[in-house]
Amino acid sequence: MPWVEVRGGSIRVKWWGGQYKLDADGKPTKKKLYESASGPQPGIPFKDEEEAYTYGLDREHDVRHGKHIPRASAQTLMKDYCWLWFERADLRPNSQRTYRSMLKSVIVPYWGERPIGEITALEYDLWKKQVRARYSDNYAGQVLSLFRMLMNDAVLKYKLRADVPIIEQPRRGRYEKKRTRRVKRIMPVEVVHQLASNAHHVWGFTGWVYIWTIAFTAMRPPGEMWGLQRGYASPNWPASDPDTERREEALERYQGMHVLRVQYQLYYVNSRPTLAGPKYDSHRSLVIPPFLHEMHEALLASHNSPWVFTAKRGGPLLGTQFARDYWHPIRDGRPATVPKKKGYERFARPALPAVEAMAGQDLYRL
């Protein structure tokens, strides 16, 4: 049971917080650890002994039912919690980079000095409004999603606060039209052919095959396309698969078909090229049409690179200015280039038409 102490003009209540004192080896002893409070809220004293006693009873009720949050835990600063959470989170390299950036540039600068247990719904709504006003819809949504994840783990996993300060109430406040995702329409084959033709002028045969591969496999650019290795292309897979069980199963299942394997994506992690699993662990085998298989055969016969798709000079695509030097001229076209100096005729380039159906679109929209 809690007990109340009256000293001068102040009233304090103590209760058992559900924990025991630890010995020198870090093992719990039989000595209980008590918590205390001088008011229901910081800076607000108890009105009388009865209010203090009731407050202590409520705390002990929370202890018995596993709902009690120790005061020391609730006083953990957000700047400490955020980075402890980040270290313990099991994240993919790309997610690590994204989350680290959002914590460092947005969440910690704003919330860092606030105790995690004192963040209120009102404060969150104020911050949410600032984030929405300052950043793009996509980035703001990612930041708010990460903050929600932090708060959920603080409540459910680490017991640092009693509830989540994020309250979603539909149809409250100013009306906002629901944002809908852009509809991905069926792309006419004539559009794909024009893109592939432009890519052939910009990038050679590799560009021609690159566009047709995206259109007929829906592989995610750039990571999955750049990470497609020779051994996982249809001319070699599944016979070349290093996994014995998967190889035998695929040889039986895909007999008489042409199949490529999406096993990796390629990107930078801490400035180093890294092969990682595809997004959402979506490893998959894709049956491709014979004409695309023949293109891959011809492409692999034209170079010795371990990557199926190489840059203009034969190296990996990772590290190139792909949007500027490849995709934009393919999508937006370019004027003709006519060298004026004699002996530079080899640098002549024909004019390429813009592909209006893809105007302003990213490659993944193909």
PDB file of N, CA and C in Angstrom, residues 37-42 44-47 51 55 59 71:
ATOM      1  N   ALA A  37       6.093  10.857  -5.611  1.00  0.00           N
ATOM      2  CA  ALA A  37       5.619  12.021  -6.363  1.00  0.00           C
ATOM      3  C   ALA A  37       5.077  13.054  -5.391  1.00  0.00           C
ATOM      4  N   SER A  38       5.245  14.324  -5.740  1.00  0.00           N
ATOM      5  CA  SER A  38       4.732  15.421  -4.919  1.00  0.00           C
ATOM      6  C   SER A  38       3.513  16.078  -5.548  1.00  0.00           C
ATOM      7  N   GLY A  39       3.058  15.530  -6.675  1.00  0.00           N
ATOM      8  CA  GLY A  39       1.887  16.082  -7.330  1.00  0.00           C
ATOM      9  C   GLY A  39       1.482  15.223  -8.507  1.00  0.00           C
ATOM     10  N   PRO A  40       0.250  15.394  -8.988  1.00  0.00           N
ATOM     11  CA  PRO A  40      -0.224  14.582 -10.124  1.00  0.00           C
ATOM     12  C   PRO A  40       0.481  14.915 -11.422  1.00  0.00           C
ATOM     13  N   GLN A  41       0.992  16.137 -11.553  1.00  0.00           N
ATOM     14  CA  GLN A  41       1.728  16.578 -12.728  1.00  0.00           C
ATOM     15  C   GLN A  41       2.953  17.354 -12.271  1.00  0.00           C
ATOM     16  N   PRO A  42       4.026  17.400 -13.095  1.00  0.00           N
ATOM     17  CA  PRO A  42       5.203  18.187 -12.717  1.00  0.00           C
ATOM     18  C   PRO A  42       4.824  19.647 -12.458  1.00  0.00           C
ATOM     19  N   ILE A  44       2.736  20.735 -10.213  1.00  0.00           N
ATOM     20  CA  ILE A  44       1.387  20.863  -9.623  1.00  0.00           C
ATOM     21  C   ILE A  44       1.344  20.014  -8.356  1.00  0.00           C
ATOM     22  N   PRO A  45       1.252  20.623  -7.146  1.00  0.00           N
ATOM     23  CA  PRO A  45       1.237  19.840  -5.897  1.00  0.00           C
ATOM     24  C   PRO A  45      -0.115  19.188  -5.645  1.00  0.00           C
ATOM     25  N   PHE A  46      -0.106  18.157  -4.767  1.00  0.00           N
ATOM     26  CA  PHE A  46      -1.361  17.536  -4.349  1.00  0.00           C
ATOM     27  C   PHE A  46      -2.169  18.521  -3.522  1.00  0.00           C
ATOM     28  N   LYS A  47      -3.501  18.456  -3.657  1.00  0.00           N
ATOM     29  CA  LYS A  47      -4.375  19.347  -2.895  1.00  0.00           C
ATOM     30  C   LYS A  47      -4.444  18.932  -1.431  1.00  0.00           C
ATOM     31  N   GLU A  51      -5.933  12.987  -2.018  1.00  0.00           N
ATOM     32  CA  GLU A  51      -5.571  12.959  -3.434  1.00  0.00           C
ATOM     33  C   GLU A  51      -4.241  12.256  -3.638  1.00  0.00           C
ATOM     34  N   TYR A  55      -3.620   8.779  -5.688  1.00  0.00           N
ATOM     35  CA  TYR A  55      -2.614   8.753  -6.765  1.00  0.00           C
ATOM     36  C   TYR A  55      -1.684   7.560  -6.589  1.00  0.00           C
ATOM     37  N   ARG A  59      -1.075   4.147  -9.033  1.00  0.00           N
ATOM     38  CA  ARG A  59       0.227   3.684  -9.526  1.00  0.00           C
ATOM     39  C   ARG A  59       0.443   2.209  -9.204  1.00  0.00           C
ATOM     40  N   ARG A  71       9.244   6.128 -13.585  1.00  0.00           N
ATOM     41  CA  ARG A  71       9.493   7.539 -13.877  1.00  0.00           C
ATOM     42  C   ARG A  71      10.840   7.745 -14.578  1.00  0.00           C
TER      43      ARG A  71
END
